[in-house]
Amino acid sequence: MVGHEERLKEKSKGLKSKFEKKLLFFEIMEKWIHHFERWIHEQPKEQLYTTILVVVTTFLIVVIYRILNRSQRNTIVLSGLSGGGKTILFYQLRDGTPHQGTVTSMEPNIGTFVLHSELEKKGKIKPIHLVDVPGHSRLRPMLDDFLPKAAGIIFVVDALDFLPNCRAAAEYLYDILTKSSVVRKKVPVLILCNKTDKVTAHSKEFIRKQLEKEIDKLRTSRTAVSSADVTNEYTLGVPSEVFTFSQCHNKVVVADASGLTGEVSQVEQFIREHVKP
């Protein structure tokens, strides 16, 4: 019985302590409010109006910026080595034709449009902002201008002429997958095996496995480089485990397509998963 009474006393002390803390908090808040009201009354009206105007304007700028920033997330970036067929894919998605006779791009192809396959659809459809970044090594830094706004990245691989370019493709893909603008926002990546309509083209499963092997080698070699020479902020994979794309910070999927024949349904599916109609 005595123990029960002691517990009740301790509980009442605890409640009293909490009440006193809340009371003290409200007293402090009341003093701050009183000081703030007095400060307002002491200010010249012109200065007060200016302060209010600045605060309201700043708030509106922040809100508008966030709205615009969200609306810009309809950008899809086409990247990959030269000769992979990025430009043909760009025209297929926009016009429904490969525009045969295109040459290697030296400037980005940029367009905002509704996918050609959706032109006949009824209702409002959100256009995509598609950027085809040249694959030449000297022009790849252009990629950094578009990645911060990317809703998705399509990395185009030449499935017909893959093996001679496997190492170079893996290096380029490694750089993309370790960029802070891609990792922090978890930008999804589609590895697109193009030209799969050709009989001698490699399968997407073969290409995926070969790229994973090459990236696994790159992890080892680049980890050995001194931190002063490493430009990437992130590393790939799990230490002491063989690398697979499933270990990436962002979602990486592999698909196939043929820009020349117009078989781009998997590309369009990827785009619409990340740029809602």
PDB file of N, CA, C and O in Angstrom, residues 166-217:
ATOM      1  N   CYS A 166      32.391  -2.359 -76.085  1.00  0.00           N
ATOM      2  CA  CYS A 166      31.874  -2.704 -74.758  1.00  0.00           C
ATOM      3  C   CYS A 166      32.576  -1.919 -73.649  1.00  0.00           C
ATOM      4  O   CYS A 166      31.922  -1.354 -72.765  1.00  0.00           O
ATOM      5  N   ARG A 167      33.906  -1.877 -73.700  1.00  0.00           N
ATOM      6  CA  ARG A 167      34.676  -1.193 -72.656  1.00  0.00           C
ATOM      7  C   ARG A 167      34.336   0.297 -72.623  1.00  0.00           C
ATOM      8  O   ARG A 167      34.087   0.867 -71.551  1.00  0.00           O
ATOM      9  N   ALA A 168      34.307   0.927 -73.800  1.00  0.00           N
ATOM     10  CA  ALA A 168      34.019   2.370 -73.869  1.00  0.00           C
ATOM     11  C   ALA A 168      32.593   2.665 -73.383  1.00  0.00           C
ATOM     12  O   ALA A 168      32.356   3.655 -72.676  1.00  0.00           O
ATOM     13  N   ALA A 169      31.649   1.800 -73.750  1.00  0.00           N
ATOM     14  CA  ALA A 169      30.264   1.989 -73.315  1.00  0.00           C
ATOM     15  C   ALA A 169      30.153   1.849 -71.801  1.00  0.00           C
ATOM     16  O   ALA A 169      29.450   2.621 -71.135  1.00  0.00           O
ATOM     17  N   ALA A 170      30.863   0.871 -71.231  1.00  0.00           N
ATOM     18  CA  ALA A 170      30.833   0.655 -69.781  1.00  0.00           C
ATOM     19  C   ALA A 170      31.419   1.852 -69.031  1.00  0.00           C
ATOM     20  O   ALA A 170      30.908   2.255 -67.978  1.00  0.00           O
ATOM     21  N   GLU A 171      32.496   2.418 -69.573  1.00  0.00           N
ATOM     22  CA  GLU A 171      33.115   3.583 -68.933  1.00  0.00           C
ATOM     23  C   GLU A 171      32.162   4.779 -68.926  1.00  0.00           C
ATOM     24  O   GLU A 171      32.039   5.481 -67.915  1.00  0.00           O
ATOM     25  N   TYR A 172      31.499   4.986 -70.061  1.00  0.00           N
ATOM     26  CA  TYR A 172      30.558   6.101 -70.162  1.00  0.00           C
ATOM     27  C   TYR A 172      29.374   5.881 -69.219  1.00  0.00           C
ATOM     28  O   TYR A 172      28.948   6.791 -68.498  1.00  0.00           O
ATOM     29  N   LEU A 173      28.859   4.667 -69.185  1.00  0.00           N
ATOM     30  CA  LEU A 173      27.731   4.351 -68.311  1.00  0.00           C
ATOM     31  C   LEU A 173      28.124   4.463 -66.843  1.00  0.00           C
ATOM     32  O   LEU A 173      27.344   4.952 -66.017  1.00  0.00           O
ATOM     33  N   TYR A 174      29.343   4.015 -66.519  1.00  0.00           N
ATOM     34  CA  TYR A 174      29.851   4.134 -65.150  1.00  0.00           C
ATOM     35  C   TYR A 174      29.844   5.596 -64.700  1.00  0.00           C
ATOM     36  O   TYR A 174      29.422   5.912 -63.584  1.00  0.00           O
ATOM     37  N   ASP A 175      30.320   6.477 -65.575  1.00  0.00           N
ATOM     38  CA  ASP A 175      30.364   7.902 -65.245  1.00  0.00           C
ATOM     39  C   ASP A 175      28.963   8.461 -64.978  1.00  0.00           C
ATOM     40  O   ASP A 175      28.769   9.269 -64.062  1.00  0.00           O
ATOM     41  N   ILE A 176      27.988   8.022 -65.775  1.00  0.00           N
ATOM     42  CA  ILE A 176      26.611   8.504 -65.592  1.00  0.00           C
ATOM     43  C   ILE A 176      26.032   8.001 -64.273  1.00  0.00           C
ATOM     44  O   ILE A 176      25.427   8.763 -63.501  1.00  0.00           O
ATOM     45  N   LEU A 177      26.232   6.720 -63.994  1.00  0.00           N
ATOM     46  CA  LEU A 177      25.641   6.111 -62.799  1.00  0.00           C
ATOM     47  C   LEU A 177      26.266   6.591 -61.497  1.00  0.00           C
ATOM     48  O   LEU A 177      25.705   6.352 -60.419  1.00  0.00           O
ATOM     49  N   THR A 178      27.416   7.250 -61.571  1.00  0.00           N
ATOM     50  CA  THR A 178      28.061   7.759 -60.353  1.00  0.00           C
ATOM     51  C   THR A 178      27.993   9.282 -60.240  1.00  0.00           C
ATOM     52  O   THR A 178      28.600   9.859 -59.337  1.00  0.00           O
ATOM     53  N   LYS A 179      27.273   9.920 -61.126  1.00  0.00           N
ATOM     54  CA  LYS A 179      27.122  11.376 -61.045  1.00  0.00           C
ATOM     55  C   LYS A 179      26.151  11.723 -59.913  1.00  0.00           C
ATOM     56  O   LYS A 179      25.100  11.088 -59.763  1.00  0.00           O
ATOM     57  N   SER A 180      26.490  12.740 -59.154  1.00  0.00           N
ATOM     58  CA  SER A 180      25.653  13.131 -58.014  1.00  0.00           C
ATOM     59  C   SER A 180      24.251  13.544 -58.445  1.00  0.00           C
ATOM     60  O   SER A 180      23.269  13.260 -57.756  1.00  0.00           O
ATOM     61  N   SER A 181      24.134  14.208 -59.608  1.00  0.00           N
ATOM     62  CA  SER A 181      22.824  14.659 -60.089  1.00  0.00           C
ATOM     63  C   SER A 181      21.916  13.486 -60.442  1.00  0.00           C
ATOM     64  O   SER A 181      20.688  13.622 -60.450  1.00  0.00           O
ATOM     65  N   VAL A 182      22.509  12.331 -60.720  1.00  0.00           N
ATOM     66  CA  VAL A 182      21.735  11.126 -61.044  1.00  0.00           C
ATOM     67  C   VAL A 182      21.433  10.331 -59.778  1.00  0.00           C
ATOM     68  O   VAL A 182      20.308   9.884 -59.563  1.00  0.00           O
ATOM     69  N   VAL A 183      22.435  10.177 -58.917  1.00  0.00           N
ATOM     70  CA  VAL A 183      22.289   9.356 -57.720  1.00  0.00           C
ATOM     71  C   VAL A 183      21.359   9.999 -56.700  1.00  0.00           C
ATOM     72  O   VAL A 183      20.453   9.342 -56.164  1.00  0.00           O
ATOM     73  N   ARG A 184      21.561  11.287 -56.420  1.00  0.00           N
ATOM     74  CA  ARG A 184      20.768  11.951 -55.387  1.00  0.00           C
ATOM     75  C   ARG A 184      19.279  11.968 -55.711  1.00  0.00           C
ATOM     76  O   ARG A 184      18.438  11.794 -54.824  1.00  0.00           O
ATOM     77  N   LYS A 185      18.962  12.192 -56.974  1.00  0.00           N
ATOM     78  CA  LYS A 185      17.553  12.234 -57.377  1.00  0.00           C
ATOM     79  C   LYS A 185      17.044  10.873 -57.840  1.00  0.00           C
ATOM     80  O   LYS A 185      15.888  10.749 -58.251  1.00  0.00           O
ATOM     81  N   LYS A 186      17.925   9.859 -57.765  1.00  0.00           N
ATOM     82  CA  LYS A 186      17.559   8.502 -58.163  1.00  0.00           C
ATOM     83  C   LYS A 186      16.901   8.485 -59.544  1.00  0.00           C
ATOM     84  O   LYS A 186      15.816   7.924 -59.738  1.00  0.00           O
ATOM     85  N   VAL A 187      17.576   9.123 -60.494  1.00  0.00           N
ATOM     86  CA  VAL A 187      17.055   9.197 -61.861  1.00  0.00           C
ATOM     87  C   VAL A 187      17.093   7.804 -62.491  1.00  0.00           C
ATOM     88  O   VAL A 187      18.149   7.179 -62.537  1.00  0.00           O
ATOM     89  N   PRO A 188      15.972   7.296 -62.967  1.00  0.00           N
ATOM     90  CA  PRO A 188      15.950   5.965 -63.578  1.00  0.00           C
ATOM     91  C   PRO A 188      16.722   5.929 -64.898  1.00  0.00           C
ATOM     92  O   PRO A 188      16.731   6.913 -65.635  1.00  0.00           O
ATOM     93  N   VAL A 189      17.356   4.809 -65.168  1.00  0.00           N
ATOM     94  CA  VAL A 189      18.171   4.653 -66.380  1.00  0.00           C
ATOM     95  C   VAL A 189      17.678   3.445 -67.171  1.00  0.00           C
ATOM     96  O   VAL A 189      17.507   2.358 -66.615  1.00  0.00           O
ATOM     97  N   LEU A 190      17.451   3.665 -68.468  1.00  0.00           N
ATOM     98  CA  LEU A 190      17.119   2.574 -69.380  1.00  0.00           C
ATOM     99  C   LEU A 190      18.326   2.311 -70.276  1.00  0.00           C
ATOM    100  O   LEU A 190      18.754   3.192 -71.022  1.00  0.00           O
ATOM    101  N   ILE A 191      18.898   1.120 -70.183  1.00  0.00           N
ATOM    102  CA  ILE A 191      19.958   0.715 -71.106  1.00  0.00           C
ATOM    103  C   ILE A 191      19.257   0.118 -72.321  1.00  0.00           C
ATOM    104  O   ILE A 191      18.672  -0.966 -72.242  1.00  0.00           O
ATOM    105  N   LEU A 192      19.307   0.839 -73.427  1.00  0.00           N
ATOM    106  CA  LEU A 192      18.538   0.450 -74.610  1.00  0.00           C
ATOM    107  C   LEU A 192      19.447  -0.170 -75.661  1.00  0.00           C
ATOM    108  O   LEU A 192      20.328   0.496 -76.215  1.00  0.00           O
ATOM    109  N   CYS A 193      19.234  -1.445 -75.929  1.00  0.00           N
ATOM    110  CA  CYS A 193      20.005  -2.161 -76.946  1.00  0.00           C
ATOM    111  C   CYS A 193      19.346  -1.916 -78.298  1.00  0.00           C
ATOM    112  O   CYS A 193      18.310  -2.528 -78.608  1.00  0.00           O
ATOM    113  N   ASN A 194      19.936  -1.055 -79.088  1.00  0.00           N
ATOM    114  CA  ASN A 194      19.355  -0.657 -80.372  1.00  0.00           C
ATOM    115  C   ASN A 194      19.874  -1.560 -81.506  1.00  0.00           C
ATOM    116  O   ASN A 194      20.894  -2.217 -81.375  1.00  0.00           O
ATOM    117  N   LYS A 195      19.143  -1.550 -82.610  1.00  0.00           N
ATOM    118  CA  LYS A 195      19.475  -2.331 -83.813  1.00  0.00           C
ATOM    119  C   LYS A 195      19.294  -3.837 -83.611  1.00  0.00           C
ATOM    120  O   LYS A 195      19.970  -4.651 -84.244  1.00  0.00           O
ATOM    121  N   THR A 196      18.373  -4.211 -82.735  1.00  0.00           N
ATOM    122  CA  THR A 196      18.160  -5.635 -82.470  1.00  0.00           C
ATOM    123  C   THR A 196      17.358  -6.323 -83.575  1.00  0.00           C
ATOM    124  O   THR A 196      17.107  -7.531 -83.490  1.00  0.00           O
ATOM    125  N   ASP A 197      16.961  -5.559 -84.601  1.00  0.00           N
ATOM    126  CA  ASP A 197      16.278  -6.175 -85.741  1.00  0.00           C
ATOM    127  C   ASP A 197      17.261  -6.958 -86.614  1.00  0.00           C
ATOM    128  O   ASP A 197      16.862  -7.795 -87.426  1.00  0.00           O
ATOM    129  N   LYS A 198      18.551  -6.689 -86.455  1.00  0.00           N
ATOM    130  CA  LYS A 198      19.577  -7.375 -87.251  1.00  0.00           C
ATOM    131  C   LYS A 198      19.833  -8.781 -86.694  1.00  0.00           C
ATOM    132  O   LYS A 198      19.839  -8.991 -85.475  1.00  0.00           O
ATOM    133  N   VAL A 199      20.065  -9.737 -87.595  1.00  0.00           N
ATOM    134  CA  VAL A 199      20.257 -11.137 -87.204  1.00  0.00           C
ATOM    135  C   VAL A 199      21.479 -11.314 -86.313  1.00  0.00           C
ATOM    136  O   VAL A 199      21.470 -12.108 -85.368  1.00  0.00           O
ATOM    137  N   THR A 200      22.530 -10.578 -86.583  1.00  0.00           N
ATOM    138  CA  THR A 200      23.782 -10.741 -85.843  1.00  0.00           C
ATOM    139  C   THR A 200      23.866  -9.865 -84.592  1.00  0.00           C
ATOM    140  O   THR A 200      24.919  -9.801 -83.956  1.00  0.00           O
ATOM    141  N   ALA A 201      22.780  -9.201 -84.255  1.00  0.00           N
ATOM    142  CA  ALA A 201      22.778  -8.335 -83.063  1.00  0.00           C
ATOM    143  C   ALA A 201      22.820  -9.186 -81.802  1.00  0.00           C
ATOM    144  O   ALA A 201      22.256 -10.285 -81.742  1.00  0.00           O
ATOM    145  N   HIS A 202      23.487  -8.674 -80.781  1.00  0.00           N
ATOM    146  CA  HIS A 202      23.552  -9.376 -79.494  1.00  0.00           C
ATOM    147  C   HIS A 202      22.255  -9.158 -78.716  1.00  0.00           C
ATOM    148  O   HIS A 202      21.605  -8.121 -78.840  1.00  0.00           O
ATOM    149  N   SER A 203      21.914 -10.125 -77.892  1.00  0.00           N
ATOM    150  CA  SER A 203      20.693 -10.035 -77.092  1.00  0.00           C
ATOM    151  C   SER A 203      20.894  -9.068 -75.924  1.00  0.00           C
ATOM    152  O   SER A 203      22.025  -8.801 -75.506  1.00  0.00           O
ATOM    153  N   LYS A 204      19.799  -8.574 -75.396  1.00  0.00           N
ATOM    154  CA  LYS A 204      19.901  -7.626 -74.277  1.00  0.00           C
ATOM    155  C   LYS A 204      20.461  -8.307 -73.020  1.00  0.00           C
ATOM    156  O   LYS A 204      21.145  -7.661 -72.213  1.00  0.00           O
ATOM    157  N   GLU A 205      20.207  -9.623 -72.852  1.00  0.00           N
ATOM    158  CA  GLU A 205      20.748 -10.343 -71.693  1.00  0.00           C
ATOM    159  C   GLU A 205      22.274 -10.429 -71.783  1.00  0.00           C
ATOM    160  O   GLU A 205      22.979 -10.231 -70.788  1.00  0.00           O
ATOM    161  N   PHE A 206      22.776 -10.703 -72.988  1.00  0.00           N
ATOM    162  CA  PHE A 206      24.226 -10.771 -73.190  1.00  0.00           C
ATOM    163  C   PHE A 206      24.864  -9.406 -72.932  1.00  0.00           C
ATOM    164  O   PHE A 206      25.891  -9.306 -72.254  1.00  0.00           O
ATOM    165  N   ILE A 207      24.259  -8.364 -73.466  1.00  0.00           N
ATOM    166  CA  ILE A 207      24.799  -7.008 -73.301  1.00  0.00           C
ATOM    167  C   ILE A 207      24.783  -6.600 -71.834  1.00  0.00           C
ATOM    168  O   ILE A 207      25.752  -6.021 -71.331  1.00  0.00           O
ATOM    169  N   ARG A 208      23.706  -6.902 -71.141  1.00  0.00           N
ATOM    170  CA  ARG A 208      23.633  -6.563 -69.709  1.00  0.00           C
ATOM    171  C   ARG A 208      24.758  -7.231 -68.928  1.00  0.00           C
ATOM    172  O   ARG A 208      25.462  -6.581 -68.138  1.00  0.00           O
ATOM    173  N   LYS A 209      24.958  -8.526 -69.145  1.00  0.00           N
ATOM    174  CA  LYS A 209      25.986  -9.264 -68.410  1.00  0.00           C
ATOM    175  C   LYS A 209      27.388  -8.743 -68.718  1.00  0.00           C
ATOM    176  O   LYS A 209      28.229  -8.612 -67.815  1.00  0.00           O
ATOM    177  N   GLN A 210      27.648  -8.422 -69.990  1.00  0.00           N
ATOM    178  CA  GLN A 210      28.972  -7.922 -70.367  1.00  0.00           C
ATOM    179  C   GLN A 210      29.238  -6.548 -69.763  1.00  0.00           C
ATOM    180  O   GLN A 210      30.349  -6.256 -69.304  1.00  0.00           O
ATOM    181  N   LEU A 211      28.221  -5.694 -69.749  1.00  0.00           N
ATOM    182  CA  LEU A 211      28.388  -4.366 -69.150  1.00  0.00           C
ATOM    183  C   LEU A 211      28.618  -4.476 -67.644  1.00  0.00           C
ATOM    184  O   LEU A 211      29.444  -3.748 -67.080  1.00  0.00           O
ATOM    185  N   GLU A 212      27.917  -5.385 -66.996  1.00  0.00           N
ATOM    186  CA  GLU A 212      28.122  -5.587 -65.553  1.00  0.00           C
ATOM    187  C   GLU A 212      29.545  -6.066 -65.275  1.00  0.00           C
ATOM    188  O   GLU A 212      30.184  -5.613 -64.307  1.00  0.00           O
ATOM    189  N   LYS A 213      30.063  -6.964 -66.112  1.00  0.00           N
ATOM    190  CA  LYS A 213      31.438  -7.454 -65.931  1.00  0.00           C
ATOM    191  C   LYS A 213      32.453  -6.320 -66.090  1.00  0.00           C
ATOM    192  O   LYS A 213      33.396  -6.200 -65.309  1.00  0.00           O
ATOM    193  N   GLU A 214      32.260  -5.498 -67.128  1.00  0.00           N
ATOM    194  CA  GLU A 214      33.199  -4.395 -67.373  1.00  0.00           C
ATOM    195  C   GLU A 214      33.135  -3.360 -66.261  1.00  0.00           C
ATOM    196  O   GLU A 214      34.163  -2.822 -65.835  1.00  0.00           O
ATOM    197  N   ILE A 215      31.930  -3.058 -65.789  1.00  0.00           N
ATOM    198  CA  ILE A 215      31.791  -2.081 -64.705  1.00  0.00           C
ATOM    199  C   ILE A 215      32.404  -2.632 -63.423  1.00  0.00           C
ATOM    200  O   ILE A 215      32.995  -1.881 -62.631  1.00  0.00           O
ATOM    201  N   ASP A 216      32.296  -3.937 -63.215  1.00  0.00           N
ATOM    202  CA  ASP A 216      32.916  -4.554 -62.040  1.00  0.00           C
ATOM    203  C   ASP A 216      34.429  -4.366 -62.081  1.00  0.00           C
ATOM    204  O   ASP A 216      35.070  -4.086 -61.054  1.00  0.00           O
ATOM    205  N   LYS A 217      35.020  -4.508 -63.270  1.00  0.00           N
ATOM    206  CA  LYS A 217      36.461  -4.268 -63.428  1.00  0.00           C
ATOM    207  C   LYS A 217      36.795  -2.798 -63.175  1.00  0.00           C
ATOM    208  O   LYS A 217      37.811  -2.480 -62.551  1.00  0.00           O
TER     209      LYS A 217
END
